[in-house]
Each structure stands twice: as C-alpha cells, then as structure tokens.
C-alpha cells in the first residue's frame, strides 16, 4: 500500500444510524490491516461511540462529522472532527450526563461512551475548543506469538 | 434503512426469552424495553435476553438494558444474558452490568440459572 493509500477520508451527516457507515468503513480497513474479529468489533464500537458523542454534544451547524483513518502496519488510527461548540470538562468525564443515580448508583445509565472508548482502545486524545472537537483514537494490533 | 433489527419473544411458564438481532441502539432498545415491560407487567420476573444475533450494542442500548435490570430489581426478578461476543461481555463487565445480571454462553444455561 502506498503512502497515499494510507489515509482514508469520510464525511457523514449527523443523522440516526449514520455512525454505522463509519463503523462499516472502519471494519473494512481493520480487516484489511489484519486485525482479528474481536479487535474489529472493538474498533467498530469505539467509532460508533465517538460519532454518537459528536452527534449528541457538538451542536454543530454544519451537521457533519469528518473522519480521517490513518493506516499503519501495526495500528489503525481514526480522527473524528466536528465543527461544533466544543465540549466541557464535565461532559468529558461523564458527570454532566449521570443524572439520577437510579436503583444502582454504580450502574449509571448515561455518560459511559468515553469510558467504553478508553477501555477498548490503546490511545484516546481529545482536543476541544469553541470551534470544534477532534477525538484521535489509536488501536494497535495484538502481538501474535510465532 | 442501515440497521435491520428484530425482536423475538419466547414465553414459557416460569420465564420468557427475548432475542434481539441487529444493532442495539436507541431505536431497537426502545422496542426491547417496551417488550420487556409488557412481559414484566404480565407477571414475568425471570427473563433471558439472548444477544447472539445482536451485532453491536452502543452505550444507549446498554442504558436501556440497565433500565430493564432496574425494573426487574424492583420486582425481585432476575435477568440473564446469553450469546454475547467477547467484546460485549468485556464491556458489560466493565460497566458493572455483570454485578446485577447473569452472563451465560448460551440460552440453555441462561435459563437453567434463572
């Protein structure tokens, strides 16, 4: 694969289920790079959660999410950018969305997306400002024993 | 429609099984919650949710599963899951769902452990 082919760009509208278009693209690229079935599912779930966060919180007038996939030998990186209003620290740590603790305080119903992304991926970096947010995520391939 | 989903219900005397297929998001989740509420209102407090054909579960889908757990907790009922992928099971355990609901490899063992 040439250097030019290592980058894939995708723009999706913020419509219901469009996160599946991003997940499908991620799935194809991850399989192409030799990630196993479990890793592909983890990547799909992480990109779905990242897209949903942008859909729900960006308040973007543009109403689009821009995704850049970067493929390297041992890892897949995706950067998801929205041109919304940025996100606050209480949204980042999930506390803004926790709301009523319900019957089981250790089982909050909302604000878990970022926790899922961080648990499944190797690196998660968030850059946010009043001009928008970019979430950069890296998944490395598991080392296989010879 | 990008997401084709379906819900099947199998009712027995003491328990009911809900089987979902497709992407468990807000849309499928709301239908699932509605079906679960109907079963609970109808007197079922022992439920199994079979996720074998459920390809992906997002955090909104998980939040709806938590609502079903709470509804059953209020009636001292039991919910067991089965058919989860390794990633789904890891996510459920990380989110403490496994503390309040059982996780089993197949429907038979999920029913046997209600």
PDB file of C-alpha atoms in Angstrom:
ATOM      1  CA  UNK A   1       0.000   0.000   0.000  1.00  0.00           C
ATOM      2  CA  UNK A   2       1.482   3.382  -0.986  1.00  0.00           C
ATOM      3  CA  UNK A   3       1.688   6.396   1.355  1.00  0.00           C
ATOM      4  CA  UNK A   4      -1.213   7.979  -0.479  1.00  0.00           C
ATOM      5  CA  UNK A   5      -3.387   4.940   0.150  1.00  0.00           C
ATOM      6  CA  UNK A   6      -2.694   5.020   3.869  1.00  0.00           C
ATOM      7  CA  UNK A   7      -5.210   7.779   4.518  1.00  0.00           C
ATOM      8  CA  UNK A   8      -8.960   7.371   4.073  1.00  0.00           C
ATOM      9  CA  UNK A   9     -11.340  10.301   4.495  1.00  0.00           C
ATOM     10  CA  UNK A  10     -15.049  10.051   5.228  1.00  0.00           C
ATOM     11  CA  UNK A  11     -17.671  12.686   5.979  1.00  0.00           C
ATOM     12  CA  UNK A  12     -21.008  11.612   7.418  1.00  0.00           C
ATOM     13  CA  UNK A  13     -24.112  13.642   8.238  1.00  0.00           C
ATOM     14  CA  UNK A  14     -25.346  13.670  11.813  1.00  0.00           C
ATOM     15  CA  UNK A  15     -28.379  11.507  11.104  1.00  0.00           C
ATOM     16  CA  UNK A  16     -29.571   8.483  13.081  1.00  0.00           C
ATOM     17  CA  UNK A  17     -27.633   5.304  12.290  1.00  0.00           C
ATOM     18  CA  UNK A  18     -25.017   7.121  10.174  1.00  0.00           C
ATOM     19  CA  UNK A  19     -22.469   6.039  12.779  1.00  0.00           C
ATOM     20  CA  UNK A  20     -22.909   2.602  11.170  1.00  0.00           C
ATOM     21  CA  UNK A  21     -21.412   3.958   7.934  1.00  0.00           C
ATOM     22  CA  UNK A  22     -18.315   4.960   9.894  1.00  0.00           C
ATOM     23  CA  UNK A  23     -18.270   1.590  11.684  1.00  0.00           C
ATOM     24  CA  UNK A  24     -18.546  -0.297   8.392  1.00  0.00           C
ATOM     25  CA  UNK A  25     -15.664   1.668   6.876  1.00  0.00           C
ATOM     26  CA  UNK A  26     -13.573   1.083   9.996  1.00  0.00           C
ATOM     27  CA  UNK A  27     -14.396  -2.612   9.831  1.00  0.00           C
ATOM     28  CA  UNK A  28     -13.234  -2.914   6.202  1.00  0.00           C
ATOM     29  CA  UNK A  29      -9.981  -1.056   6.919  1.00  0.00           C
ATOM     30  CA  UNK A  30      -9.264  -3.008  10.111  1.00  0.00           C
ATOM     31  CA  UNK A  31      -9.807  -6.323   8.339  1.00  0.00           C
ATOM     32  CA  UNK A  32      -7.557  -5.128   5.521  1.00  0.00           C
ATOM     33  CA  UNK A  33      -4.836  -4.423   8.076  1.00  0.00           C
ATOM     34  CA  UNK A  34      -5.184  -7.890   9.602  1.00  0.00           C
ATOM     35  CA  UNK A  35      -6.931  -7.089  12.874  1.00  0.00           C
ATOM     36  CA  UNK A  36      -8.744 -10.114  14.283  1.00  0.00           C
ATOM     37  CA  UNK A  37     -12.526 -10.379  14.629  1.00  0.00           C
ATOM     38  CA  UNK A  38     -12.581  -9.218  18.253  1.00  0.00           C
ATOM     39  CA  UNK A  39     -10.359  -6.226  17.539  1.00  0.00           C
ATOM     40  CA  UNK A  40     -12.536  -5.249  14.572  1.00  0.00           C
ATOM     41  CA  UNK A  41     -15.606  -5.283  16.818  1.00  0.00           C
ATOM     42  CA  UNK A  42     -13.777  -3.149  19.403  1.00  0.00           C
ATOM     43  CA  UNK A  43     -12.824  -0.625  16.724  1.00  0.00           C
ATOM     44  CA  UNK A  44     -16.403  -0.537  15.416  1.00  0.00           C
ATOM     45  CA  UNK A  45     -17.816   0.080  18.893  1.00  0.00           C
ATOM     46  CA  UNK A  46     -15.252   2.795  19.631  1.00  0.00           C
ATOM     47  CA  UNK A  47     -16.003   4.679  16.410  1.00  0.00           C
ATOM     48  CA  UNK A  48     -19.758   4.354  16.995  1.00  0.00           C
ATOM     49  CA  UNK A  49     -19.410   5.861  20.473  1.00  0.00           C
ATOM     50  CA  UNK A  50     -17.172   8.659  19.200  1.00  0.00           C
ATOM     51  CA  UNK A  51     -19.667   9.533  16.442  1.00  0.00           C
ATOM     52  CA  UNK A  52     -22.632   9.429  18.842  1.00  0.00           C
ATOM     53  CA  UNK A  53     -20.814  11.799  21.202  1.00  0.00           C
ATOM     54  CA  UNK A  54     -20.320  14.234  18.311  1.00  0.00           C
ATOM     55  CA  UNK A  55     -23.948  13.856  17.191  1.00  0.00           C
ATOM     56  CA  UNK A  56     -25.274  14.463  20.714  1.00  0.00           C
ATOM     57  CA  UNK A  57     -22.983  17.157  22.050  1.00  0.00           C
ATOM     58  CA  UNK A  58     -21.344  19.150  19.262  1.00  0.00           C
ATOM     59  CA  UNK A  59     -24.312  21.411  18.394  1.00  0.00           C
ATOM     60  CA  UNK A  60     -22.636  21.764  15.009  1.00  0.00           C
ATOM     61  CA  UNK A  61     -24.435  23.990  12.482  1.00  0.00           C
ATOM     62  CA  UNK A  62     -22.633  22.100   9.736  1.00  0.00           C
ATOM     63  CA  UNK A  63     -24.275  18.902  10.997  1.00  0.00           C
ATOM     64  CA  UNK A  64     -21.419  16.737   9.746  1.00  0.00           C
ATOM     65  CA  UNK A  65     -18.648  14.638  11.208  1.00  0.00           C
ATOM     66  CA  UNK A  66     -15.319  14.368   9.394  1.00  0.00           C
ATOM     67  CA  UNK A  67     -13.374  11.157   9.862  1.00  0.00           C
ATOM     68  CA  UNK A  68      -9.773  10.546   8.910  1.00  0.00           C
ATOM     69  CA  UNK A  69      -8.473   6.999   9.028  1.00  0.00           C
ATOM     70  CA  UNK A  70      -4.701   6.538   9.091  1.00  0.00           C
ATOM     71  CA  UNK A  71      -3.400   3.066   8.424  1.00  0.00           C
ATOM     72  CA  UNK A  72      -0.001   1.903   9.581  1.00  0.00           C
ATOM     73  CA  UNK A  73       1.465  -1.577   9.748  1.00  0.00           C
ATOM     74  CA  UNK A  74       0.680  -2.269  13.371  1.00  0.00           C
ATOM     75  CA  UNK A  75      -2.116   0.170  14.099  1.00  0.00           C
ATOM     76  CA  UNK A  76      -5.255   1.888  12.892  1.00  0.00           C
ATOM     77  CA  UNK A  77      -5.848   5.471  13.895  1.00  0.00           C
ATOM     78  CA  UNK A  78      -9.016   7.450  13.381  1.00  0.00           C
ATOM     79  CA  UNK A  79      -9.606  11.136  13.998  1.00  0.00           C
ATOM     80  CA  UNK A  80     -13.170  12.339  14.277  1.00  0.00           C
ATOM     81  CA  UNK A  81     -13.736  16.064  13.935  1.00  0.00           C
ATOM     82  CA  UNK A  82     -16.867  18.119  14.391  1.00  0.00           C
ATOM     83  CA  UNK A  83     -17.109  21.854  13.932  1.00  0.00           C
ATOM     84  CA  UNK A  84     -19.370  22.345  16.912  1.00  0.00           C
ATOM     85  CA  UNK A  85     -19.124  24.366  20.114  1.00  0.00           C
ATOM     86  CA  UNK A  86     -16.583  22.179  21.919  1.00  0.00           C
ATOM     87  CA  UNK A  87     -17.165  20.042  24.966  1.00  0.00           C
ATOM     88  CA  UNK A  88     -16.959  20.883  28.639  1.00  0.00           C
ATOM     89  CA  UNK A  89     -14.883  19.025  31.214  1.00  0.00           C
ATOM     90  CA  UNK A  90     -17.988  17.660  32.951  1.00  0.00           C
ATOM     91  CA  UNK A  91     -19.119  16.170  29.649  1.00  0.00           C
ATOM     92  CA  UNK A  92     -15.653  14.719  29.099  1.00  0.00           C
ATOM     93  CA  UNK A  93     -15.612  12.929  32.432  1.00  0.00           C
ATOM     94  CA  UNK A  94     -19.254  11.879  32.053  1.00  0.00           C
ATOM     95  CA  UNK A  95     -20.538  13.629  35.189  1.00  0.00           C
ATOM     96  CA  UNK A  96     -22.840  16.039  33.314  1.00  0.00           C
ATOM     97  CA  UNK A  97     -24.916  13.174  31.993  1.00  0.00           C
ATOM     98  CA  UNK A  98     -25.084  10.947  35.034  1.00  0.00           C
ATOM     99  CA  UNK A  99     -28.347  12.455  36.348  1.00  0.00           C
ATOM    100  CA  UNK A 100     -30.469  10.367  38.690  1.00  0.00           C
ATOM    101  CA  UNK A 101     -28.328   7.546  40.096  1.00  0.00           C
ATOM    102  CA  UNK A 102     -31.303   5.155  39.920  1.00  0.00           C
ATOM    103  CA  UNK A 103     -31.514   1.947  41.918  1.00  0.00           C
ATOM    104  CA  UNK A 104     -27.856   1.065  41.462  1.00  0.00           C
ATOM    105  CA  UNK A 105     -25.514   4.072  41.877  1.00  0.00           C
ATOM    106  CA  UNK A 106     -22.616   2.100  40.365  1.00  0.00           C
ATOM    107  CA  UNK A 107     -24.702   1.433  37.258  1.00  0.00           C
ATOM    108  CA  UNK A 108     -25.290   4.871  35.710  1.00  0.00           C
ATOM    109  CA  UNK A 109     -27.374   4.868  32.558  1.00  0.00           C
ATOM    110  CA  UNK A 110     -25.702   7.709  30.672  1.00  0.00           C
ATOM    111  CA  UNK A 111     -22.277   9.241  30.172  1.00  0.00           C
ATOM    112  CA  UNK A 112     -20.451   5.950  29.581  1.00  0.00           C
ATOM    113  CA  UNK A 113     -19.439   6.377  25.920  1.00  0.00           C
ATOM    114  CA  UNK A 114     -15.992   7.769  26.584  1.00  0.00           C
ATOM    115  CA  UNK A 115     -15.366   5.114  29.231  1.00  0.00           C
ATOM    116  CA  UNK A 116     -16.137   2.444  26.636  1.00  0.00           C
ATOM    117  CA  UNK A 117     -13.830   4.038  24.052  1.00  0.00           C
ATOM    118  CA  UNK A 118     -10.960   4.303  26.551  1.00  0.00           C
ATOM    119  CA  UNK A 119     -11.392   0.720  27.698  1.00  0.00           C
ATOM    120  CA  UNK A 120     -11.303  -0.713  24.164  1.00  0.00           C
ATOM    121  CA  UNK A 121      -8.630   1.434  22.508  1.00  0.00           C
ATOM    122  CA  UNK A 122      -4.917   1.932  23.181  1.00  0.00           C
ATOM    123  CA  UNK A 123      -4.787   5.731  22.971  1.00  0.00           C
ATOM    124  CA  UNK A 124      -7.510   8.364  23.117  1.00  0.00           C
ATOM    125  CA  UNK A 125      -6.764  12.057  22.779  1.00  0.00           C
ATOM    126  CA  UNK A 126      -9.324  14.855  22.780  1.00  0.00           C
ATOM    127  CA  UNK A 127      -8.706  18.359  21.505  1.00  0.00           C
ATOM    128  CA  UNK A 128     -11.624  20.691  22.040  1.00  0.00           C
ATOM    129  CA  UNK A 129     -12.229  24.414  21.611  1.00  0.00           C
ATOM    130  CA  UNK A 130     -15.214  26.667  20.893  1.00  0.00           C
ATOM    131  CA  UNK A 131     -14.545  25.937  17.191  1.00  0.00           C
ATOM    132  CA  UNK A 132     -15.000  22.202  17.460  1.00  0.00           C
ATOM    133  CA  UNK A 133     -13.611  18.950  18.742  1.00  0.00           C
ATOM    134  CA  UNK A 134     -11.248  16.313  17.390  1.00  0.00           C
ATOM    135  CA  UNK A 135     -11.053  12.920  19.027  1.00  0.00           C
ATOM    136  CA  UNK A 136      -7.999  10.893  17.991  1.00  0.00           C
ATOM    137  CA  UNK A 137      -8.047   7.184  18.701  1.00  0.00           C
ATOM    138  CA  UNK A 138      -5.388   4.545  18.123  1.00  0.00           C
ATOM    139  CA  UNK A 139      -5.849   0.778  18.134  1.00  0.00           C
ATOM    140  CA  UNK A 140      -2.731  -1.363  17.893  1.00  0.00           C
ATOM    141  CA  UNK A 141      -2.738  -4.921  16.657  1.00  0.00           C
ATOM    142  CA  UNK A 142      -2.185  -7.564  19.304  1.00  0.00           C
ATOM    143  CA  UNK A 143       1.246  -9.134  19.105  1.00  0.00           C
ATOM    144  CA  UNK A 144       0.982 -12.680  17.833  1.00  0.00           C
ATOM    145  CA  UNK A 145       3.330 -15.369  19.023  1.00  0.00           C
ATOM    146  CA  UNK A 146       5.262 -17.046  16.185  1.00  0.00           C
TER     147      UNK A 146
ATOM    148  CA  UNK B   1     -32.505   1.558   6.456  1.00  0.00           C
ATOM    149  CA  UNK B   2     -28.939   0.866   7.549  1.00  0.00           C
ATOM    150  CA  UNK B   3     -29.936  -1.027  10.627  1.00  0.00           C
ATOM    151  CA  UNK B   4     -32.205  -4.015  10.210  1.00  0.00           C
ATOM    152  CA  UNK B   5     -33.316  -5.268  13.566  1.00  0.00           C
ATOM    153  CA  UNK B   6     -35.818  -7.680  15.010  1.00  0.00           C
ATOM    154  CA  UNK B   7     -37.115  -8.906  18.363  1.00  0.00           C
ATOM    155  CA  UNK B   8     -38.444 -12.403  19.046  1.00  0.00           C
ATOM    156  CA  UNK B   9     -40.198 -13.419  22.274  1.00  0.00           C
ATOM    157  CA  UNK B  10     -40.410 -16.969  23.593  1.00  0.00           C
ATOM    158  CA  UNK B  11     -42.651 -17.363  26.629  1.00  0.00           C
ATOM    159  CA  UNK B  12     -42.523 -20.378  28.959  1.00  0.00           C
ATOM    160  CA  UNK B  13     -44.440 -20.951  32.174  1.00  0.00           C
ATOM    161  CA  UNK B  14     -41.864 -19.507  34.561  1.00  0.00           C
ATOM    162  CA  UNK B  15     -39.702 -17.398  32.312  1.00  0.00           C
ATOM    163  CA  UNK B  16     -39.508 -15.595  28.996  1.00  0.00           C
ATOM    164  CA  UNK B  17     -36.694 -15.212  26.482  1.00  0.00           C
ATOM    165  CA  UNK B  18     -36.219 -12.076  24.391  1.00  0.00           C
ATOM    166  CA  UNK B  19     -33.974 -12.498  21.374  1.00  0.00           C
ATOM    167  CA  UNK B  20     -32.754  -9.412  19.551  1.00  0.00           C
ATOM    168  CA  UNK B  21     -30.973  -9.167  16.241  1.00  0.00           C
ATOM    169  CA  UNK B  22     -29.233  -6.241  14.582  1.00  0.00           C
ATOM    170  CA  UNK B  23     -27.673  -3.121  16.092  1.00  0.00           C
ATOM    171  CA  UNK B  24     -28.862  -2.438  19.635  1.00  0.00           C
ATOM    172  CA  UNK B  25     -29.180   1.346  19.658  1.00  0.00           C
ATOM    173  CA  UNK B  26     -31.915   3.708  20.868  1.00  0.00           C
ATOM    174  CA  UNK B  27     -34.441   2.513  18.266  1.00  0.00           C
ATOM    175  CA  UNK B  28     -34.076  -1.225  18.910  1.00  0.00           C
ATOM    176  CA  UNK B  29     -33.513  -0.504  22.605  1.00  0.00           C
ATOM    177  CA  UNK B  30     -36.857   1.263  22.951  1.00  0.00           C
ATOM    178  CA  UNK B  31     -38.636  -1.655  21.306  1.00  0.00           C
ATOM    179  CA  UNK B  32     -36.775  -4.060  23.559  1.00  0.00           C
ATOM    180  CA  UNK B  33     -37.704  -2.029  26.666  1.00  0.00           C
ATOM    181  CA  UNK B  34     -41.348  -1.995  25.574  1.00  0.00           C
ATOM    182  CA  UNK B  35     -41.431  -5.781  25.093  1.00  0.00           C
ATOM    183  CA  UNK B  36     -39.658  -6.338  28.420  1.00  0.00           C
ATOM    184  CA  UNK B  37     -42.136  -4.050  30.203  1.00  0.00           C
ATOM    185  CA  UNK B  38     -45.051  -5.947  28.663  1.00  0.00           C
ATOM    186  CA  UNK B  39     -43.607  -9.219  29.928  1.00  0.00           C
ATOM    187  CA  UNK B  40     -42.920  -7.785  33.388  1.00  0.00           C
ATOM    188  CA  UNK B  41     -46.419  -6.290  33.598  1.00  0.00           C
ATOM    189  CA  UNK B  42     -47.739  -9.678  32.542  1.00  0.00           C
ATOM    190  CA  UNK B  43     -46.104 -11.262  35.579  1.00  0.00           C
ATOM    191  CA  UNK B  44     -42.768 -12.490  34.243  1.00  0.00           C
ATOM    192  CA  UNK B  45     -39.906 -11.736  36.621  1.00  0.00           C
ATOM    193  CA  UNK B  46     -37.426 -14.253  35.182  1.00  0.00           C
ATOM    194  CA  UNK B  47     -36.096 -13.029  31.853  1.00  0.00           C
ATOM    195  CA  UNK B  48     -33.329 -14.044  29.483  1.00  0.00           C
ATOM    196  CA  UNK B  49     -32.076 -11.681  26.795  1.00  0.00           C
ATOM    197  CA  UNK B  50     -30.356 -13.587  24.003  1.00  0.00           C
ATOM    198  CA  UNK B  51     -27.904 -11.317  22.160  1.00  0.00           C
ATOM    199  CA  UNK B  52     -26.396 -13.938  19.858  1.00  0.00           C
ATOM    200  CA  UNK B  53     -27.709 -12.247  16.714  1.00  0.00           C
ATOM    201  CA  UNK B  54     -27.063  -8.731  18.033  1.00  0.00           C
ATOM    202  CA  UNK B  55     -24.112  -7.436  16.078  1.00  0.00           C
ATOM    203  CA  UNK B  56     -23.285  -4.281  18.014  1.00  0.00           C
ATOM    204  CA  UNK B  57     -24.523  -2.658  21.221  1.00  0.00           C
ATOM    205  CA  UNK B  58     -23.915   1.044  21.760  1.00  0.00           C
ATOM    206  CA  UNK B  59     -23.966   2.911  25.068  1.00  0.00           C
ATOM    207  CA  UNK B  60     -27.596   3.993  24.581  1.00  0.00           C
ATOM    208  CA  UNK B  61     -28.560   0.351  24.059  1.00  0.00           C
ATOM    209  CA  UNK B  62     -26.662  -0.515  27.240  1.00  0.00           C
ATOM    210  CA  UNK B  63     -28.526   2.219  29.153  1.00  0.00           C
ATOM    211  CA  UNK B  64     -31.821   0.627  28.101  1.00  0.00           C
ATOM    212  CA  UNK B  65     -30.632  -2.783  29.288  1.00  0.00           C
ATOM    213  CA  UNK B  66     -29.841  -1.149  32.642  1.00  0.00           C
ATOM    214  CA  UNK B  67     -33.434   0.156  32.798  1.00  0.00           C
ATOM    215  CA  UNK B  68     -34.687  -3.411  32.336  1.00  0.00           C
ATOM    216  CA  UNK B  69     -32.349  -4.598  35.103  1.00  0.00           C
ATOM    217  CA  UNK B  70     -33.794  -1.896  37.384  1.00  0.00           C
ATOM    218  CA  UNK B  71     -37.387  -2.796  36.502  1.00  0.00           C
ATOM    219  CA  UNK B  72     -36.703  -6.421  37.421  1.00  0.00           C
ATOM    220  CA  UNK B  73     -34.793  -5.470  40.591  1.00  0.00           C
ATOM    221  CA  UNK B  74     -37.894  -3.596  41.796  1.00  0.00           C
ATOM    222  CA  UNK B  75     -39.865  -6.854  41.451  1.00  0.00           C
ATOM    223  CA  UNK B  76     -37.077  -9.012  42.886  1.00  0.00           C
ATOM    224  CA  UNK B  77     -36.725 -10.622  39.485  1.00  0.00           C
ATOM    225  CA  UNK B  78     -33.745 -12.000  37.591  1.00  0.00           C
ATOM    226  CA  UNK B  79     -32.248 -11.145  34.233  1.00  0.00           C
ATOM    227  CA  UNK B  80     -29.669 -13.305  32.485  1.00  0.00           C
ATOM    228  CA  UNK B  81     -27.902 -12.510  29.237  1.00  0.00           C
ATOM    229  CA  UNK B  82     -26.544 -15.014  26.760  1.00  0.00           C
ATOM    230  CA  UNK B  83     -24.893 -15.104  23.354  1.00  0.00           C
ATOM    231  CA  UNK B  84     -22.588 -12.142  23.964  1.00  0.00           C
ATOM    232  CA  UNK B  85     -19.429 -11.667  21.930  1.00  0.00           C
ATOM    233  CA  UNK B  86     -16.170 -11.400  23.863  1.00  0.00           C
ATOM    234  CA  UNK B  87     -16.171  -7.614  23.374  1.00  0.00           C
ATOM    235  CA  UNK B  88     -19.783  -7.288  24.540  1.00  0.00           C
ATOM    236  CA  UNK B  89     -19.066  -9.396  27.627  1.00  0.00           C
ATOM    237  CA  UNK B  90     -15.989  -7.331  28.456  1.00  0.00           C
ATOM    238  CA  UNK B  91     -17.996  -4.118  28.085  1.00  0.00           C
ATOM    239  CA  UNK B  92     -20.815  -5.466  30.300  1.00  0.00           C
ATOM    240  CA  UNK B  93     -18.326  -6.444  32.987  1.00  0.00           C
ATOM    241  CA  UNK B  94     -16.516  -3.104  32.773  1.00  0.00           C
ATOM    242  CA  UNK B  95     -19.837  -1.272  33.160  1.00  0.00           C
ATOM    243  CA  UNK B  96     -20.841  -3.338  36.233  1.00  0.00           C
ATOM    244  CA  UNK B  97     -23.823  -4.895  34.446  1.00  0.00           C
ATOM    245  CA  UNK B  98     -22.478  -8.334  35.360  1.00  0.00           C
ATOM    246  CA  UNK B  99     -22.954  -7.409  39.031  1.00  0.00           C
ATOM    247  CA  UNK B 100     -26.733  -7.231  38.609  1.00  0.00           C
ATOM    248  CA  UNK B 101     -27.412  -9.689  35.763  1.00  0.00           C
ATOM    249  CA  UNK B 102     -26.016 -13.073  34.844  1.00  0.00           C
ATOM    250  CA  UNK B 103     -23.931 -13.677  31.739  1.00  0.00           C
ATOM    251  CA  UNK B 104     -24.019 -17.133  30.178  1.00  0.00           C
ATOM    252  CA  UNK B 105     -22.656 -18.570  26.949  1.00  0.00           C
ATOM    253  CA  UNK B 106     -25.950 -19.992  25.669  1.00  0.00           C
ATOM    254  CA  UNK B 107     -29.700 -19.795  26.178  1.00  0.00           C
ATOM    255  CA  UNK B 108     -29.936 -23.195  27.851  1.00  0.00           C
ATOM    256  CA  UNK B 109     -27.520 -22.283  30.638  1.00  0.00           C
ATOM    257  CA  UNK B 110     -29.045 -18.793  30.988  1.00  0.00           C
ATOM    258  CA  UNK B 111     -32.485 -20.361  31.564  1.00  0.00           C
ATOM    259  CA  UNK B 112     -31.113 -23.025  33.899  1.00  0.00           C
ATOM    260  CA  UNK B 113     -29.555 -20.326  36.091  1.00  0.00           C
ATOM    261  CA  UNK B 114     -32.617 -18.079  36.475  1.00  0.00           C
TER     262      UNK B 114
END
